[in-house]
Coordinates of C-alpha atoms in Angstrom, one line a residue:
M17 CA 17.9 -13.9 -12.9
S18 CA 15.9 -12.5 -15.8
F19 CA 14.9 -14.6 -18.9
S20 CA 17.3 -12.5 -21.0
N21 CA 20.1 -13.3 -18.7
D22 CA 19.2 -17.0 -18.9
V23 CA 19.5 -16.8 -22.7
R24 CA 22.9 -15.0 -22.4
H25 CA 24.2 -17.5 -20.0
E26 CA 23.2 -20.5 -22.2
I27 CA 24.7 -18.8 -25.3
S28 CA 28.0 -18.2 -23.4
T29 CA 28.4 -21.9 -22.7
S30 CA 28.0 -22.9 -26.4
V31 CA 30.8 -20.6 -27.8
N32 CA 33.4 -23.3 -27.5
D33 CA 35.6 -23.5 -30.7
K34 CA 37.7 -21.2 -32.9
D35 CA 35.1 -20.5 -35.6
R36 CA 32.3 -19.9 -33.1
R37 CA 34.4 -17.6 -31.0
F38 CA 35.4 -15.6 -34.1
A39 CA 31.8 -15.3 -35.4
C40 CA 30.3 -14.5 -32.0
L41 CA 32.9 -11.8 -31.4
Y42 CA 32.1 -10.3 -34.8
G43 CA 28.5 -10.0 -33.9
M44 CA 29.3 -8.4 -30.6
L45 CA 31.7 -5.9 -32.2
L46 CA 29.5 -4.9 -35.1
F47 CA 26.6 -4.1 -32.9
C48 CA 28.5 -2.6 -29.9
R49 CA 28.2 1.0 -28.6
T50 CA 31.4 2.5 -30.1
L51 CA 33.3 1.1 -33.1
T52 CA 36.1 3.2 -34.6
S53 CA 39.6 2.3 -35.7
G54 CA 40.9 4.2 -32.7
H55 CA 38.4 3.1 -30.0
I56 CA 36.1 0.2 -29.5
C57 CA 33.7 0.2 -26.5
F58 CA 31.5 -2.7 -25.6
Q59 CA 28.8 -1.8 -23.0
S60 CA 26.2 -4.0 -21.3
E61 CA 24.2 -4.2 -18.1
S62 CA 24.9 -7.9 -18.3
R63 CA 28.1 -9.1 -16.6
T64 CA 27.8 -12.3 -18.6
S65 CA 27.9 -10.4 -21.9
A66 CA 30.8 -8.2 -20.8
E67 CA 32.9 -11.1 -19.5
L68 CA 32.3 -13.1 -22.7
F69 CA 33.3 -10.2 -24.9
S70 CA 36.5 -9.9 -22.9
G71 CA 37.2 -13.6 -23.1
L72 CA 36.5 -13.9 -26.8
F73 CA 38.6 -10.8 -27.6
E74 CA 41.5 -12.3 -25.7
A75 CA 41.1 -15.6 -27.4
V76 CA 41.0 -14.1 -30.9
F77 CA 43.4 -11.2 -30.5
K78 CA 45.6 -12.3 -27.6
Y79 CA 44.8 -9.1 -25.8
K80 CA 42.5 -8.4 -22.8
P81 CA 40.4 -5.3 -23.1
E82 CA 40.3 -2.7 -20.4
S83 CA 37.3 -3.5 -18.2
G84 CA 35.3 -1.1 -16.0
E85 CA 32.0 -0.5 -14.2
H86 CA 29.7 2.5 -14.0
T87 CA 26.6 2.8 -11.8
R88 CA 23.7 4.6 -13.6
K89 CA 21.2 6.9 -11.9
N90 CA 18.6 4.0 -11.8
G91 CA 21.1 1.9 -9.9
A92 CA 21.9 -0.5 -12.7
V93 CA 25.6 -1.3 -13.2
L94 CA 27.0 -0.8 -16.7
H95 CA 29.9 -3.0 -17.6
T96 CA 32.4 -1.7 -20.2
C97 CA 35.2 -3.2 -22.2
D98 CA 37.5 -0.7 -24.1
V99 CA 40.1 -1.3 -26.8
Y100 CA 42.2 1.6 -28.0
G101 CA 44.8 2.5 -30.7
E102 CA 46.7 -0.2 -32.5
K103 CA 44.6 -3.0 -31.0
A104 CA 41.4 -1.4 -32.3
A105 CA 43.0 -0.9 -35.7
A106 CA 43.9 -4.6 -35.7
V107 CA 40.2 -5.5 -35.2
F108 CA 39.2 -3.4 -38.2
Q109 CA 41.8 -5.2 -40.3
K110 CA 41.0 -8.7 -39.2
Y111 CA 37.2 -8.3 -39.6
R112 CA 37.4 -6.0 -42.7
L113 CA 35.4 -3.3 -41.0
A114 CA 34.7 0.1 -42.6
E115 CA 35.4 3.3 -40.6
N116 CA 32.2 5.1 -41.4
K117 CA 29.7 2.4 -42.2
R118 CA 28.8 -0.8 -40.3
E119 CA 27.8 -3.6 -42.5
I120 CA 27.5 -7.4 -42.1
D121 CA 30.0 -9.2 -44.3
S122 CA 28.7 -12.8 -44.5
E123 CA 31.8 -13.9 -46.4
I124 CA 33.9 -13.8 -43.3
I125 CA 31.4 -16.0 -41.3
A126 CA 31.5 -19.7 -41.8
T127 CA 28.1 -21.0 -42.9
N128 CA 27.7 -23.1 -39.7
S129 CA 28.5 -20.1 -37.6
L130 CA 25.7 -17.8 -38.7
G131 CA 23.7 -18.7 -35.6
V132 CA 26.5 -17.9 -33.2
F133 CA 27.1 -14.6 -35.1
T134 CA 23.5 -13.7 -34.4
A135 CA 24.0 -14.8 -30.8
G136 CA 26.8 -12.3 -30.6
I137 CA 24.3 -9.6 -31.8
F138 CA 21.9 -10.6 -29.1
L139 CA 24.7 -10.4 -26.5
A140 CA 25.5 -6.9 -27.7
C141 CA 22.1 -5.4 -28.0
G142 CA 19.4 -8.0 -27.6
S143 CA 16.8 -8.7 -24.9
V144 CA 13.7 -10.9 -24.5
N145 CA 10.8 -10.5 -22.1
D146 CA 9.8 -13.0 -19.5
P147 CA 7.4 -15.3 -21.5
S148 CA 5.1 -15.6 -18.5
K149 CA 4.3 -11.9 -19.1
E150 CA 4.7 -11.1 -22.8
Y151 CA 6.2 -12.6 -26.0
H152 CA 8.7 -10.0 -27.2
L153 CA 12.3 -10.2 -28.3
E154 CA 14.2 -7.2 -29.6
F155 CA 17.6 -5.9 -30.8
A156 CA 18.6 -2.2 -30.3
C157 CA 20.7 -1.7 -33.4
P158 CA 23.2 1.2 -33.5
E159 CA 22.5 2.0 -37.2
E160 CA 19.6 1.7 -39.6
G161 CA 21.6 -0.3 -42.2
L162 CA 22.4 -3.0 -39.6
A163 CA 18.8 -3.2 -38.6
I164 CA 17.7 -3.8 -42.2
Q165 CA 20.5 -6.5 -42.6
L166 CA 19.5 -8.2 -39.4
M167 CA 15.8 -8.3 -40.5
T168 CA 17.0 -10.0 -43.7
L169 CA 19.1 -12.5 -41.8
L170 CA 16.1 -13.4 -39.6
S171 CA 13.8 -13.6 -42.6
D172 CA 16.2 -16.2 -44.1
I173 CA 15.4 -18.5 -41.2
G174 CA 11.7 -17.9 -41.4
V175 CA 11.4 -15.3 -38.7
T176 CA 9.2 -12.3 -39.3
A177 CA 10.6 -9.2 -37.6
K178 CA 9.7 -5.5 -37.7
T179 CA 11.5 -2.2 -37.0
V180 CA 10.7 0.9 -35.0
L181 CA 12.7 4.0 -34.1
R182 CA 12.8 4.4 -30.3
R183 CA 14.8 7.2 -28.7
G184 CA 17.2 7.4 -31.6
Q185 CA 17.8 3.7 -31.8
H186 CA 16.6 1.4 -34.6
I187 CA 14.8 -1.5 -32.8
V188 CA 14.3 -4.8 -34.6
Y189 CA 11.6 -6.7 -32.7
I190 CA 9.8 -10.0 -32.8
K191 CA 6.4 -10.6 -31.3
G192 CA 5.1 -14.1 -32.2
S193 CA 6.0 -16.9 -29.7
E194 CA 6.9 -19.3 -32.5
S195 CA 9.2 -16.8 -34.1
I196 CA 10.9 -16.1 -30.8
E197 CA 11.3 -19.9 -30.3
D198 CA 12.9 -20.2 -33.7
T199 CA 15.2 -17.3 -33.0
L200 CA 16.3 -18.6 -29.6
T201 CA 17.0 -22.0 -31.1
F202 CA 19.0 -20.4 -33.9
I203 CA 21.3 -18.5 -31.5
G204 CA 22.0 -21.6 -29.4
A205 CA 19.5 -21.1 -26.5
S206 CA 17.6 -24.4 -27.0
Q207 CA 16.9 -24.8 -23.2
C208 CA 15.4 -21.4 -23.0
T209 CA 13.3 -22.3 -26.1
L210 CA 11.9 -25.3 -24.1
E211 CA 11.2 -23.1 -21.1
L212 CA 9.3 -20.7 -23.3
M213 CA 7.3 -23.5 -24.9
N214 CA 6.5 -25.0 -21.4
M215 CA 5.3 -21.5 -20.3
K216 CA 3.1 -21.2 -23.4
I217 CA 1.5 -24.6 -22.6
Y218 CA 1.0 -23.6 -19.0
K219 CA -0.6 -20.3 -20.0
D220 CA -2.9 -22.1 -22.5
I221 CA -4.0 -24.6 -19.8
R222 CA -4.5 -21.9 -17.3
N223 CA -6.6 -19.9 -19.8
K224 CA -8.7 -22.9 -20.6
A225 CA -9.3 -23.6 -16.9
N226 CA -10.3 -19.9 -16.4
R227 CA -12.7 -20.1 -19.3
I228 CA -14.3 -23.3 -17.8
A229 CA -14.5 -21.8 -14.3
N230 CA -16.1 -18.7 -15.8
C231 CA -18.6 -20.9 -17.7
D232 CA -19.3 -22.9 -14.6
A233 CA -19.9 -19.7 -12.6
A234 CA -22.3 -18.4 -15.3
N235 CA -24.2 -21.7 -15.2
I236 CA -24.4 -21.6 -11.4
D237 CA -25.8 -18.0 -11.6
K238 CA -28.3 -19.1 -14.2
V239 CA -29.5 -22.1 -12.1
V240 CA -29.8 -19.9 -8.9
K241 CA -31.8 -17.3 -10.7
A242 CA -34.1 -20.0 -12.2
A243 CA -34.6 -21.5 -8.7
M244 CA -35.4 -18.1 -7.1
K245 CA -38.0 -17.5 -9.8
Q246 CA -39.5 -20.9 -9.1
I247 CA -39.6 -20.3 -5.4
E248 CA -41.3 -16.9 -6.0
D249 CA -44.0 -18.6 -8.1
I250 CA -44.5 -21.3 -5.5
K251 CA -44.8 -18.9 -2.6
L252 CA -47.3 -16.8 -4.6
I253 CA -49.5 -19.9 -5.3
D254 CA -49.2 -20.9 -1.6
R255 CA -50.4 -17.5 -0.4
A256 CA -53.2 -17.2 -2.9
V257 CA -54.7 -20.7 -3.0
G258 CA -52.4 -23.0 -0.9
L259 CA -50.1 -25.7 -2.1
D260 CA -52.7 -28.3 -0.9
T261 CA -54.9 -27.3 -3.9
L262 CA -52.2 -28.5 -6.3
S263 CA -52.1 -32.0 -7.8
E264 CA -49.8 -34.5 -6.0
E265 CA -47.1 -34.3 -8.7
L266 CA -47.0 -30.5 -8.7
R267 CA -47.2 -30.2 -4.9
E268 CA -44.2 -32.7 -4.5
V269 CA -42.0 -30.9 -6.9
A270 CA -42.9 -27.5 -5.4
Q271 CA -42.1 -28.7 -1.9
L272 CA -38.7 -30.1 -3.0
R273 CA -37.8 -26.8 -4.5
L274 CA -38.8 -24.8 -1.4
D275 CA -36.7 -27.1 0.7
N276 CA -33.7 -27.3 -1.7
I277 CA -32.8 -24.0 -3.5
D278 CA -29.5 -25.4 -4.7
M279 CA -30.9 -28.6 -6.3
S280 CA -30.7 -29.0 -10.0
L281 CA -33.7 -30.1 -12.0
Q282 CA -32.1 -33.5 -12.5
E283 CA -31.5 -33.9 -8.7
I284 CA -35.2 -32.9 -8.1
G285 CA -36.3 -35.5 -10.6
E286 CA -34.3 -38.2 -9.0
S287 CA -35.6 -37.3 -5.5
L288 CA -39.3 -37.6 -6.4
S289 CA -41.3 -40.6 -5.0
E290 CA -41.6 -41.6 -8.7
P291 CA -38.4 -40.3 -10.3
I292 CA -38.7 -38.5 -13.6
S293 CA -36.4 -36.9 -16.1
R294 CA -35.0 -33.4 -16.0
S295 CA -37.3 -32.3 -18.8
G296 CA -40.2 -33.8 -16.9
V297 CA -39.4 -31.6 -13.9
N298 CA -39.0 -28.6 -16.1
H299 CA -42.4 -29.2 -17.5
R300 CA -44.0 -29.2 -14.0
F301 CA -42.2 -26.0 -13.1
K302 CA -43.6 -24.4 -16.3
K303 CA -47.1 -25.4 -15.1
L304 CA -46.5 -23.8 -11.8
A305 CA -45.1 -20.6 -13.5
K306 CA -48.3 -20.4 -15.7
M307 CA -50.4 -20.7 -12.5
A308 CA -48.4 -17.9 -10.8
D309 CA -48.7 -15.6 -13.9
E310 CA -52.5 -16.1 -14.0
L311 CA -52.7 -15.2 -10.3
R312 CA -50.5 -12.1 -10.9
N313 CA -52.9 -11.0 -13.7
G314 CA -55.9 -11.3 -11.4
G315 CA -57.2 -14.6 -12.8
A316 CA -58.0 -17.8 -11.0
V317 CA -56.1 -21.1 -11.2

């Protein structure tokens, strides 16, 4: 099941009293595919949305819409609910709908039902991406005026939304994870909000772990390159003058490096007959490097 369907299912379980049914159905009707006084058609690829529309319509109008299914070319099943004639006209009268212009009438929605009205809009034309992939929630509005009103409604709850025209539809979309969380909570999908928040925490931890791993890998590469340079210098000195010409302290650190390419400076310091600090070991390798450079330049150590 997709994250969008999880949201729809959670919403459907919360529409459980007269005012909420009335407000949710209003949102679904106002943003549905076809809305005229002679024909109302609600369409959705979500069976949950279609079944809820049918159930709400029957509860409010004591009439069950005609239901159908149509398989699209891409294999998706489109669920439809149709209302015709007098029944459609009764909807226009009860919700004070205009024939040629869709417009949200906040006066017919109880204040405490504004969230469930917006939930109805989501059920009619909304979708939200899987938060493990992308933070994106959108509403495909049937008219520009409705898109503008929806943006205003979302702005009133502190959610920043934008619009774009896509294939003739006015899309109201939300990108920020916090704005999506606020929207889902507002429309009654609090469990899905928690799921999104948990996913955000997981992604944050995973990204931090990746950054640490990348940093560790870079540090390992740096240590290996330094060790290879030290071994190159030591072998040059050995070929040119022999390690036995070195002082005891330089000869011991040189031999430890030849035998242990993966040892850190600190580990080398701790392994000496007389342990010294990391900086002390580094100082000795600098002396060896200086000797090797002098030999490369034709000088004598």
